[in-house]
Coordinates of C-alpha atoms in Angstrom, one line a residue:
M486 CA 0.0 0.0 -0.1
K487 CA 3.0 2.3 0.9
N488 CA 4.5 1.7 -2.6
L489 CA 1.0 2.6 -4.4
F490 CA 0.9 5.9 -2.5
W491 CA 4.6 6.6 -3.5
I492 CA 4.1 6.1 -7.1
I493 CA 0.8 8.3 -7.1
G494 CA 2.7 11.0 -5.4
L495 CA 5.6 10.8 -7.9
T496 CA 3.2 11.1 -10.8
L497 CA 1.5 14.0 -9.4
F498 CA 4.7 15.9 -9.0
I499 CA 6.3 15.2 -12.3
S500 CA 2.9 16.4 -13.9
C501 CA 3.2 19.8 -12.0
T502 CA 6.7 20.3 -13.1
N503 CA 5.9 20.0 -16.6
D504 CA 3.1 22.4 -16.6
D505 CA 5.4 24.9 -15.0
N506 CA 8.0 24.6 -17.6
Q507 CA 5.5 25.1 -20.3
V508 CA 4.4 28.2 -18.6
T509 CA 8.0 29.5 -18.5
Q510 CA 8.6 28.9 -21.9
Q511 CA 5.5 30.7 -23.0
Q512 CA 6.8 33.8 -21.0
V513 CA 10.2 33.6 -22.4
Q514 CA 9.0 33.5 -26.3
K515 CA 8.7 36.9 -28.1
E516 CA 6.3 38.2 -30.5
K517 CA 7.5 38.8 -34.2
Y518 CA 6.6 41.6 -36.2
S519 CA 6.8 42.1 -40.0
L520 CA 8.7 45.1 -41.6
D521 CA 8.1 46.2 -45.2
V522 CA 10.7 48.5 -46.4
S523 CA 10.8 50.1 -50.0
L524 CA 12.1 53.0 -52.0
N525 CA 10.3 55.6 -53.9
P526 CA 11.3 55.6 -56.8
S527 CA 12.1 51.9 -56.8
S528 CA 15.3 52.4 -58.9
S529 CA 16.6 55.4 -57.2
G530 CA 18.9 53.8 -54.6
T531 CA 19.7 50.6 -52.7
L532 CA 18.8 49.5 -48.9
N533 CA 20.9 47.5 -46.6
I534 CA 18.3 45.4 -45.4
S535 CA 15.2 43.5 -47.0
S536 CA 11.8 43.3 -45.9
G537 CA 10.9 40.4 -43.3
E538 CA 10.1 39.4 -39.9
Y539 CA 11.7 40.7 -36.7
E540 CA 11.3 39.7 -32.9
E541 CA 9.5 42.1 -30.8
G542 CA 11.9 44.7 -29.4
T543 CA 14.6 44.4 -32.0
E544 CA 16.3 47.7 -33.0
V545 CA 16.6 47.9 -36.9
E546 CA 18.9 50.3 -38.8
I547 CA 17.7 51.0 -42.3
I548 CA 20.4 52.7 -44.5
V549 CA 19.8 54.2 -48.2
T550 CA 22.3 54.5 -50.7
P551 CA 21.0 56.6 -53.6
T552 CA 22.2 55.7 -57.0
S553 CA 23.9 58.3 -59.1
G554 CA 21.7 61.3 -59.9
F555 CA 19.5 61.0 -56.7
E556 CA 19.6 62.2 -53.3
F557 CA 17.8 60.9 -50.1
K558 CA 14.5 63.0 -49.0
D559 CA 12.8 61.6 -46.1
W560 CA 10.9 58.7 -44.6
T561 CA 7.2 58.2 -44.8
G562 CA 4.7 55.4 -43.7
D563 CA 5.5 54.3 -40.0
G564 CA 8.3 56.4 -40.1
S565 CA 9.2 60.0 -40.3
G566 CA 12.1 62.4 -40.4
N567 CA 15.1 62.9 -42.8
Q568 CA 17.8 61.0 -41.0
N569 CA 19.9 58.2 -42.9
P570 CA 20.6 55.8 -41.4
F571 CA 17.0 55.8 -39.9
K572 CA 16.6 53.4 -36.6
L573 CA 13.4 52.0 -35.3
I574 CA 12.3 49.6 -32.6
M575 CA 10.0 46.7 -33.7
D576 CA 7.0 46.7 -31.5
S577 CA 4.3 46.0 -34.1
D578 CA 4.3 45.6 -37.8
K579 CA 5.9 48.5 -39.9
N580 CA 5.6 49.9 -43.3
I581 CA 8.5 52.2 -44.2
V582 CA 9.2 54.1 -47.4
G583 CA 12.3 55.8 -48.3
N584 CA 11.8 58.7 -50.6
L585 CA 14.5 60.1 -52.8
R586 CA 14.5 62.9 -55.2
Q587 CA 16.3 63.2 -58.7
L588 CA 19.1 65.6 -59.0
E589 CA 19.7 68.3 -61.6
I590 CA 22.9 68.3 -63.4
E591 CA 23.9 71.9 -63.1
S592 CA 27.0 72.1 -65.2
I593 CA 29.4 70.0 -67.3
E594 CA 33.3 70.1 -67.6
I595 CA 35.9 68.6 -70.0
T596 CA 38.5 66.7 -67.7
N597 CA 40.9 66.3 -70.8
P598 CA 40.6 69.6 -73.0
I599 CA 42.9 70.1 -75.9
D600 CA 43.8 73.3 -77.7
T601 CA 46.0 71.7 -80.4
L602 CA 45.5 68.6 -82.3
V603 CA 47.4 67.1 -85.4
I604 CA 46.1 66.0 -88.7
S605 CA 45.2 62.2 -88.5
R606 CA 45.2 62.2 -84.6
K607 CA 41.9 61.2 -82.7
H608 CA 40.7 62.5 -79.6
K609 CA 37.6 61.9 -77.2
F610 CA 36.6 64.5 -74.6
E611 CA 36.1 63.1 -71.3
V612 CA 33.0 64.8 -69.9
L613 CA 31.9 65.1 -66.2
G614 CA 28.7 66.4 -65.0
T615 CA 28.1 68.1 -61.6
Y616 CA 24.7 67.5 -59.8
S617 CA 23.0 70.2 -57.6
N618 CA 24.4 68.4 -54.4
G619 CA 28.2 68.7 -55.8
T620 CA 28.3 64.9 -56.8
T621 CA 29.5 64.0 -60.3
I622 CA 28.7 61.8 -63.0
D623 CA 30.7 60.6 -66.1
L624 CA 28.6 62.0 -69.3
T625 CA 31.4 61.2 -71.9
S626 CA 29.0 58.8 -73.8
Q627 CA 26.0 60.8 -73.3
V628 CA 27.0 64.2 -74.7
V629 CA 26.4 65.3 -78.3
L630 CA 29.1 66.9 -80.5
E631 CA 28.7 69.5 -82.9
V632 CA 31.0 71.1 -85.4
N633 CA 31.0 74.2 -87.5
D634 CA 33.1 73.4 -90.4
D635 CA 34.7 70.4 -92.2
K636 CA 38.0 70.4 -90.2
I637 CA 36.8 68.2 -87.7
I638 CA 35.3 64.6 -88.6
L639 CA 33.1 63.0 -86.0
L640 CA 33.6 59.2 -85.5
D641 CA 32.0 56.5 -83.5
D642 CA 31.5 56.9 -79.7
N643 CA 32.0 60.5 -79.6
E644 CA 35.6 60.2 -81.0
F645 CA 36.8 62.8 -83.6
T646 CA 39.6 63.3 -85.7
V647 CA 40.8 66.2 -87.8
G648 CA 41.6 66.6 -91.5
K649 CA 42.5 70.1 -92.3
S650 CA 44.8 72.5 -90.6
G651 CA 43.6 75.8 -89.1
E652 CA 41.6 77.2 -86.3
T653 CA 38.2 75.7 -85.6
S654 CA 35.8 74.8 -82.6
I655 CA 33.9 71.9 -81.4
K656 CA 30.5 72.3 -79.3
V657 CA 29.9 69.6 -76.4
K658 CA 26.2 69.7 -75.3
Y659 CA 24.1 67.8 -72.6
D660 CA 20.5 68.9 -72.5
E661 CA 20.6 72.6 -72.3
L662 CA 24.3 72.8 -71.1
E663 CA 27.2 73.3 -73.7
L664 CA 30.8 74.1 -73.9
V665 CA 32.6 75.3 -76.8
E666 CA 36.4 74.2 -77.2
E667 CA 38.6 76.3 -79.5
I668 CA 41.0 74.2 -81.3
F669 CA 44.1 74.7 -83.4
I670 CA 44.7 72.0 -85.9
N671 CA 48.4 71.6 -86.9
Y672 CA 49.5 70.1 -90.2
F673 CA 52.6 68.3 -89.1
E674 CA 53.8 66.4 -85.9
E675 CA 56.9 65.4 -84.2
I676 CA 57.0 61.7 -83.3
E677 CA 59.5 59.5 -81.5
P678 CA 61.9 57.8 -83.8
H679 CA 61.5 54.0 -83.7
D680 CA 64.2 52.5 -81.3
F681 CA 66.2 50.8 -84.1
L682 CA 66.2 54.2 -86.2
K683 CA 67.7 56.3 -83.3
T684 CA 70.2 53.6 -82.1
P685 CA 73.6 53.7 -84.1
V686 CA 75.0 50.3 -84.8
S687 CA 77.6 49.4 -82.3
N688 CA 81.3 49.7 -83.0
S689 CA 80.9 52.4 -85.6
S690 CA 83.6 55.1 -86.0
I691 CA 81.2 58.0 -86.6
V692 CA 77.6 58.7 -85.7
V693 CA 75.6 60.4 -88.6
P694 CA 72.5 62.4 -87.1
V695 CA 69.6 62.3 -89.4
V696 CA 66.4 64.0 -89.7
I697 CA 63.3 62.2 -91.3
I698 CA 60.2 63.9 -92.8
T699 CA 57.3 62.2 -94.2
Y700 CA 54.5 63.8 -96.3
L701 CA 51.4 61.9 -96.8
P702 CA 48.1 63.9 -98.0
L703 CA 45.0 62.6 -96.6
K704 CA 41.4 62.9 -96.8
E705 CA 38.7 62.5 -94.0
G706 CA 41.6 62.8 -91.4
K707 CA 42.5 59.1 -91.6
Y708 CA 42.8 57.8 -95.2
I709 CA 45.6 58.5 -97.7
N710 CA 44.2 60.8 -100.4
Q711 CA 44.4 58.4 -103.5
D712 CA 43.2 61.1 -106.1
T713 CA 46.6 61.6 -107.1
Y714 CA 49.6 59.2 -107.4
P715 CA 47.6 56.3 -105.8
I716 CA 49.2 53.5 -103.9
K717 CA 48.7 50.3 -105.5
D718 CA 48.6 46.7 -104.4
Y719 CA 48.9 43.8 -106.6
G720 CA 47.0 43.9 -109.8
D721 CA 47.0 47.8 -109.6
K722 CA 44.4 47.4 -107.1
I723 CA 43.7 51.0 -105.4
Y724 CA 42.2 51.1 -102.0
D725 CA 40.0 54.2 -101.7
N726 CA 40.1 54.0 -97.7
L727 CA 43.7 53.1 -97.3
P728 CA 44.4 53.9 -93.6
V729 CA 47.5 56.2 -93.0
T730 CA 48.7 53.8 -90.4
E731 CA 49.4 51.1 -93.0
V732 CA 51.4 53.4 -95.2
H733 CA 53.3 54.9 -92.1
N734 CA 54.2 51.3 -91.4
W735 CA 55.5 50.9 -94.8
V736 CA 57.7 54.0 -94.7
L737 CA 58.9 52.7 -91.5
S738 CA 60.0 49.4 -93.0
N739 CA 61.9 51.3 -95.7
D740 CA 63.6 53.6 -93.3
I741 CA 64.7 50.5 -91.2
R742 CA 66.2 48.6 -94.2
T743 CA 67.8 51.9 -95.6
K744 CA 69.7 52.5 -92.2
Y745 CA 70.6 49.1 -91.9
S746 CA 72.1 49.1 -95.6
I747 CA 73.9 52.1 -95.0
E748 CA 75.5 50.6 -91.9
E749 CA 76.3 47.5 -93.4
G750 CA 77.7 48.9 -96.7
S751 CA 80.3 50.9 -94.6
K752 CA 82.0 47.7 -93.7
Y753 CA 84.9 47.8 -95.6
R754 CA 85.2 44.5 -97.6
N755 CA 82.9 42.6 -95.3
Y756 CA 82.4 40.0 -98.1
K757 CA 85.8 38.9 -97.5
N758 CA 86.5 40.1 -93.9
S759 CA 83.5 39.2 -91.9
Q760 CA 85.3 40.9 -88.8
S761 CA 85.1 44.3 -90.5
N762 CA 83.4 46.9 -88.6
P763 CA 80.9 49.4 -89.7
F764 CA 82.3 52.9 -90.1
V765 CA 78.9 54.6 -90.2
G766 CA 76.3 54.5 -87.4
I767 CA 73.0 56.3 -88.3
K768 CA 71.2 58.0 -85.6
V769 CA 67.7 59.5 -86.4
I770 CA 67.4 62.4 -83.9
K771 CA 64.1 64.0 -85.1
Q772 CA 61.1 62.6 -87.2
Y773 CA 58.1 64.6 -88.5
N774 CA 55.1 63.5 -90.2
F775 CA 53.4 66.3 -92.5
Y776 CA 49.7 65.8 -93.6
E777 CA 49.9 69.1 -95.4
I778 CA 52.8 70.9 -96.9
S779 CA 53.9 74.2 -98.1
K780 CA 54.7 73.9 -101.9
L781 CA 56.1 75.8 -105.0
P782 CA 55.6 75.4 -108.7
N783 CA 58.1 73.3 -110.5
P784 CA 59.5 75.3 -113.4
R785 CA 60.1 72.1 -115.0
Q786 CA 56.7 70.9 -115.0
T787 CA 53.8 72.5 -116.8
V788 CA 50.9 70.6 -115.5
M789 CA 50.7 71.8 -111.7
T790 CA 49.0 69.3 -109.9
D791 CA 50.3 67.2 -107.0
G792 CA 49.6 63.9 -108.9
D793 CA 51.9 65.0 -111.6
E794 CA 54.6 66.0 -109.4
G795 CA 54.0 69.5 -110.5
W796 CA 55.0 71.0 -107.0
L797 CA 58.3 71.3 -105.2
P798 CA 58.4 71.6 -101.4
N799 CA 58.9 74.9 -100.2
Y800 CA 62.0 73.8 -98.2
N801 CA 62.5 77.3 -96.5
D802 CA 59.0 77.1 -94.9
I803 CA 59.2 73.4 -94.2
F804 CA 62.5 73.6 -92.6
E805 CA 61.8 76.6 -90.7
S806 CA 58.8 74.8 -88.9
I807 CA 61.0 72.1 -87.6
G808 CA 64.0 74.2 -86.7
L809 CA 66.3 72.6 -89.1
E810 CA 68.9 75.3 -89.1
S811 CA 69.5 74.7 -85.4
L812 CA 69.6 71.0 -86.0
V813 CA 72.1 71.0 -88.6
N814 CA 74.5 73.8 -87.0
D815 CA 74.1 72.9 -83.6
H816 CA 73.3 69.2 -83.3
G817 CA 75.5 68.0 -86.3
V818 CA 72.4 66.8 -88.6
K819 CA 74.0 65.7 -91.9
E820 CA 71.0 64.3 -93.7
V821 CA 67.4 64.9 -94.3
W822 CA 65.5 61.7 -95.4
F823 CA 62.4 63.1 -97.2
N824 CA 59.7 60.3 -97.8
S825 CA 57.2 61.7 -100.0
K826 CA 54.0 60.2 -101.9
S827 CA 53.9 62.7 -104.7
L828 CA 56.1 65.7 -104.4
Y829 CA 59.2 66.3 -106.9
I830 CA 62.0 65.7 -104.5
P831 CA 65.4 65.0 -106.2
E832 CA 67.1 61.7 -105.4
S833 CA 69.6 63.7 -103.6
N834 CA 70.3 67.4 -102.9
M835 CA 73.0 69.2 -101.1
S836 CA 73.0 72.6 -99.3
S837 CA 76.6 73.8 -98.7
K838 CA 78.2 77.2 -98.3
L839 CA 81.7 75.8 -99.0
T840 CA 81.2 73.8 -102.3
G841 CA 77.4 74.6 -103.4
D842 CA 75.3 72.0 -104.6
I843 CA 77.4 68.8 -105.3
S844 CA 74.4 66.3 -105.8
N845 CA 72.3 64.4 -108.1
S846 CA 69.9 67.1 -108.8
Y847 CA 69.3 69.9 -111.0
R848 CA 71.6 71.8 -108.7
D849 CA 69.4 75.0 -108.3
P850 CA 71.2 77.5 -106.1
D851 CA 68.5 78.6 -104.0
D852 CA 66.2 75.7 -103.6
L853 CA 67.5 74.7 -100.4
P854 CA 68.4 77.2 -97.4
L855 CA 71.9 77.6 -96.6
Y856 CA 73.1 77.0 -93.1
D857 CA 76.5 77.2 -91.5
N858 CA 77.1 73.5 -92.1
T859 CA 76.4 71.4 -95.1
Y860 CA 73.5 68.8 -95.1
V861 CA 72.0 66.6 -97.9
V862 CA 68.2 65.9 -98.5
Y863 CA 67.5 62.5 -99.9
G864 CA 64.3 62.1 -101.6
N865 CA 62.7 58.7 -100.8
F866 CA 59.7 57.9 -103.2
I867 CA 57.4 55.8 -101.0
H868 CA 56.0 53.8 -104.0
R869 CA 59.4 52.3 -104.2
W870 CA 61.4 50.8 -101.3
Y871 CA 64.7 50.8 -99.7
G872 CA 66.7 49.5 -102.7
E873 CA 65.9 52.9 -104.4
N874 CA 66.9 54.8 -101.2
I875 CA 70.4 53.7 -101.3
H876 CA 70.3 53.8 -104.8
N877 CA 70.0 57.6 -104.3
R878 CA 72.8 57.5 -101.9
G879 CA 75.0 55.7 -104.4
H880 CA 74.6 58.7 -107.0
Q881 CA 75.3 61.1 -104.0
L882 CA 78.6 59.2 -103.3
E883 CA 79.7 59.6 -107.0
S884 CA 79.1 63.1 -107.1
Q885 CA 80.8 64.0 -104.0
L886 CA 83.9 61.5 -104.5
S887 CA 84.3 63.0 -108.2
F888 CA 84.3 66.4 -106.9
I889 CA 86.7 66.0 -104.3
E890 CA 89.1 64.2 -106.3
K891 CA 92.2 66.7 -107.2
D892 CA 94.0 67.5 -110.3
K893 CA 91.9 65.2 -112.5
T894 CA 93.0 64.2 -115.9
Q895 CA 90.2 63.5 -118.6
G896 CA 90.2 59.9 -118.9
D897 CA 92.5 59.0 -116.0
E898 CA 90.4 59.7 -113.2
L899 CA 91.1 57.8 -110.2
F900 CA 87.4 57.5 -109.2
W901 CA 85.5 57.5 -112.5
N902 CA 88.1 55.6 -114.7
H903 CA 90.2 53.6 -112.3
F904 CA 87.6 52.5 -109.3
I905 CA 84.3 52.5 -111.5
G906 CA 86.0 51.4 -114.6
R907 CA 84.8 53.9 -117.2
N908 CA 86.4 53.8 -120.5
S909 CA 86.3 57.2 -121.8
S910 CA 87.2 56.1 -125.2
L911 CA 83.8 54.3 -125.7
G912 CA 80.6 55.9 -126.1
E913 CA 78.3 56.8 -123.3
S914 CA 76.3 53.5 -123.5
E915 CA 79.4 51.4 -123.9
N916 CA 82.0 52.7 -121.5
R917 CA 80.8 50.7 -118.4
V918 CA 79.8 47.4 -119.9
L919 CA 81.6 44.3 -118.6
N920 CA 84.4 46.8 -117.3
G921 CA 86.0 44.3 -115.0
R922 CA 86.5 46.9 -112.3
C923 CA 84.1 47.9 -109.3
G924 CA 81.2 49.3 -111.1
D925 CA 78.8 51.9 -110.0
T926 CA 75.4 52.6 -108.7
H927 CA 73.7 51.4 -112.1
F928 CA 76.3 49.0 -113.1
P929 CA 77.9 46.0 -111.5
P930 CA 81.1 44.7 -113.0
N931 CA 79.2 42.2 -115.3
G932 CA 76.6 44.6 -116.3
R933 CA 75.6 45.1 -120.0
S934 CA 73.2 47.9 -119.3
D935 CA 71.7 50.3 -116.5
Y936 CA 70.3 48.4 -113.6
D937 CA 71.5 44.9 -114.8
Y938 CA 72.0 43.9 -111.2
D939 CA 70.7 40.5 -111.7
N940 CA 73.0 39.3 -114.4
S941 CA 74.2 35.7 -113.8
Q942 CA 77.0 36.1 -116.5
N943 CA 80.6 35.8 -115.0
V944 CA 83.2 38.4 -115.5
I945 CA 86.6 38.7 -114.1
S946 CA 86.8 41.7 -111.7
D947 CA 89.3 42.8 -109.0
I948 CA 86.2 44.5 -107.0
G949 CA 87.3 42.1 -104.0
D950 CA 90.9 43.3 -104.2
W951 CA 90.7 46.5 -106.1
T952 CA 94.0 48.7 -106.3
P953 CA 94.4 51.8 -108.6
D954 CA 97.1 50.1 -110.5
N955 CA 95.0 47.1 -111.3
S956 CA 97.5 44.7 -109.6
G957 CA 94.8 43.1 -107.0
E958 CA 93.6 39.7 -107.1
K959 CA 91.1 39.2 -109.9
K960 CA 88.3 36.6 -109.7
S961 CA 85.1 35.5 -111.4
V962 CA 81.9 37.5 -110.0
N963 CA 78.3 37.5 -111.0
N964 CA 74.9 38.1 -109.3
Q965 CA 75.3 35.3 -106.6
D966 CA 78.2 37.3 -104.9
W967 CA 76.0 40.1 -103.9
K968 CA 72.4 38.9 -104.1
F969 CA 72.1 37.2 -100.8
S970 CA 70.1 37.7 -97.6
R971 CA 71.4 39.8 -94.8
Q972 CA 69.3 39.4 -91.8
L973 CA 67.9 42.7 -89.8
P974 CA 68.5 42.7 -86.3
V975 CA 64.9 44.0 -85.7
N976 CA 61.5 42.9 -86.8
L977 CA 59.8 44.9 -89.4
P978 CA 56.1 46.2 -88.9
N979 CA 53.0 44.2 -89.5
F980 CA 50.6 45.0 -92.2
D981 CA 46.7 44.6 -92.3
L982 CA 45.6 45.3 -95.8
M983 CA 48.2 45.5 -98.6
E984 CA 49.1 42.0 -99.8
K985 CA 52.4 43.5 -101.5
Y986 CA 53.5 45.2 -98.2
I987 CA 52.8 41.9 -96.3
D988 CA 54.8 40.1 -98.9
L989 CA 57.8 42.4 -99.1
T990 CA 58.2 42.4 -95.2
K991 CA 57.6 38.9 -94.7
I992 CA 61.5 38.4 -94.1
N993 CA 63.4 40.7 -92.0
D994 CA 66.1 41.1 -94.3
V995 CA 68.0 43.2 -97.1
G996 CA 70.1 42.4 -100.0
N997 CA 68.1 39.4 -101.3
D998 CA 66.8 41.5 -104.0
P999 CA 69.3 42.2 -106.8
Q1000 CA 69.5 46.1 -106.5
G1001 CA 69.8 46.1 -102.8
G1002 CA 72.4 43.3 -102.6
W1003 CA 74.4 44.9 -105.3
L1004 CA 74.5 48.2 -103.6
I1005 CA 75.6 47.1 -100.3
Y1006 CA 78.3 45.0 -101.9
W1007 CA 79.4 48.0 -103.9
F1008 CA 79.5 50.2 -100.9
Q1009 CA 81.8 47.7 -99.2
S1010 CA 84.2 47.9 -101.9
I1011 CA 84.6 51.5 -101.6
P1012 CA 88.0 52.3 -99.9
G1013 CA 87.1 52.5 -96.1
E1014 CA 88.9 52.8 -92.7
N1015 CA 92.5 51.6 -92.6
N1016 CA 92.4 50.2 -96.3
N1017 CA 96.0 50.8 -96.8
I1018 CA 95.7 50.8 -100.6
P1019 CA 98.9 51.9 -102.2
Y1020 CA 98.6 54.7 -104.9
E1021 CA 101.3 55.9 -107.1
R1022 CA 100.9 59.3 -108.9
N1023 CA 103.4 61.4 -110.9
G1024 CA 106.3 59.4 -109.2
N1025 CA 105.0 59.9 -105.7
S1026 CA 103.8 57.1 -103.4
Y1027 CA 100.4 57.7 -101.6
K1028 CA 97.8 55.7 -99.6
L1029 CA 94.2 56.1 -100.2
T1030 CA 92.3 58.0 -97.7
N1031 CA 89.0 56.6 -96.2
W1032 CA 86.4 57.9 -98.7
W1033 CA 83.5 57.4 -96.3
E1034 CA 85.1 59.8 -94.1
L1035 CA 85.5 62.4 -97.0
F1036 CA 81.8 61.8 -97.8
Y1037 CA 80.4 62.4 -94.3
N1038 CA 82.8 65.0 -92.8
W1039 CA 82.5 67.0 -96.0
D1040 CA 83.0 70.5 -94.6
E1041 CA 86.2 69.4 -92.6
S1042 CA 87.5 67.6 -95.7
I1043 CA 87.0 70.7 -97.9
Q1044 CA 88.5 73.1 -95.5
N1045 CA 91.5 70.9 -95.1
N1046 CA 91.9 70.4 -98.7
K1047 CA 91.6 66.5 -98.4
T1048 CA 91.3 64.2 -101.5
L1049 CA 91.0 60.6 -102.4
W1050 CA 94.5 59.9 -101.3
E1051 CA 97.1 61.3 -98.8

């Protein structure tokens, strides 16, 4: 019986204990309330929290981050005020609305203004708008550009280029706001020379400072003007919209090859002495692109059009614009390479106070400005390539070396008759044919006519061991002795359009073409540094001078009465 009472009592105790726990749990559990939070307008900003349920007594902080162009105004619904962040205690269901207002752009500003732009160059204004509260927004792609003449050409996505020189303006508009930028359009630009062009070959004895000028007439500020002297691809194909960048790359490839050929050609008898160092190192110190140019009528041309080469460059205006006088007198510039599509520019043209114009030109006394020091302008016609560029130099060498020779005897000249091998007893068309000596710019030793560089006929010549008395070693030579590849130490530019340019620059080399190969070979045969070639004259013994030094240090050679021997 006692056990029965014990069991009943234990059951009642447990039951009472469970009822107390349920009451305690009910007293501890909190009520939950819903929070509905939104923005007006809905896309005017972002919230740090989302709508949902929160326990009674929870403190909630609501933060609005306005999107660009809006600012926070106030709270409405079950909240009020203009504090952001906004804090509230969840003691009931809440509906909170954050109100924002749209800002007005009060001003616009160009953050990258320009006052000068060069023909063919592009620009895009970066425009910043300022709201009424001082915040900013990028409006670059939203503004509208307006021009007032044909000097500026509008491109896609608010980019623009320029096609004609002079003063002009461009208007930048956003709604009712606008700015007007005054711009001067320049017809030429100075560019940084390619690394290879401005770096003389190592181990050269002299460095020759050079200025490069390139003239390319354009249309629409970005294409080559093909109305006159069009640049053609294979099959005489003409591209109406030939990008100026494509032609600039072609000119660069020619300039690179020309520089390398000159330096390589100054290695005295490198074809038999591979250790021969270059005497000449070319260093391009300034480079300019002209898209319009000052011209003068050519008195030898009756049709005065650019395409018919009816114009001469106005050298005085052009050279003054780039400060050539200081470059020649103060910086030692000896050469100007003038790359041109259509002007009449002689193959070579000298300006010298000491000797006058000794060149392969008409030798007009007033075409080039005279400075204190001598300089030579080489005309590089861009429809051709580097072979013609060094061809022009070959004729300049002939002119200067013939001039500087002292006490010349008709038919017995050291340069023309003994080195080149002209036979004055024969007619003009025959006096260099198969002459067996060193040849000249037009004639290799086995040549039968002008430009016969690819002749495979063998001829006995002393070009590899030439001496004035014809006592040097003679051997059989033909085109295979000079027509071979000399690898460039630099890659040539890439081309996107002209198949001819692509093919001509696939291999980074020079000399594998007959003309280029011959001229480099011929240059190397010219008595160079430490040649030690003996020369007997009028019973006296001499040694030949370094003819390259005479050629490049012209003023010093003339002033010191130097000649082909000493």
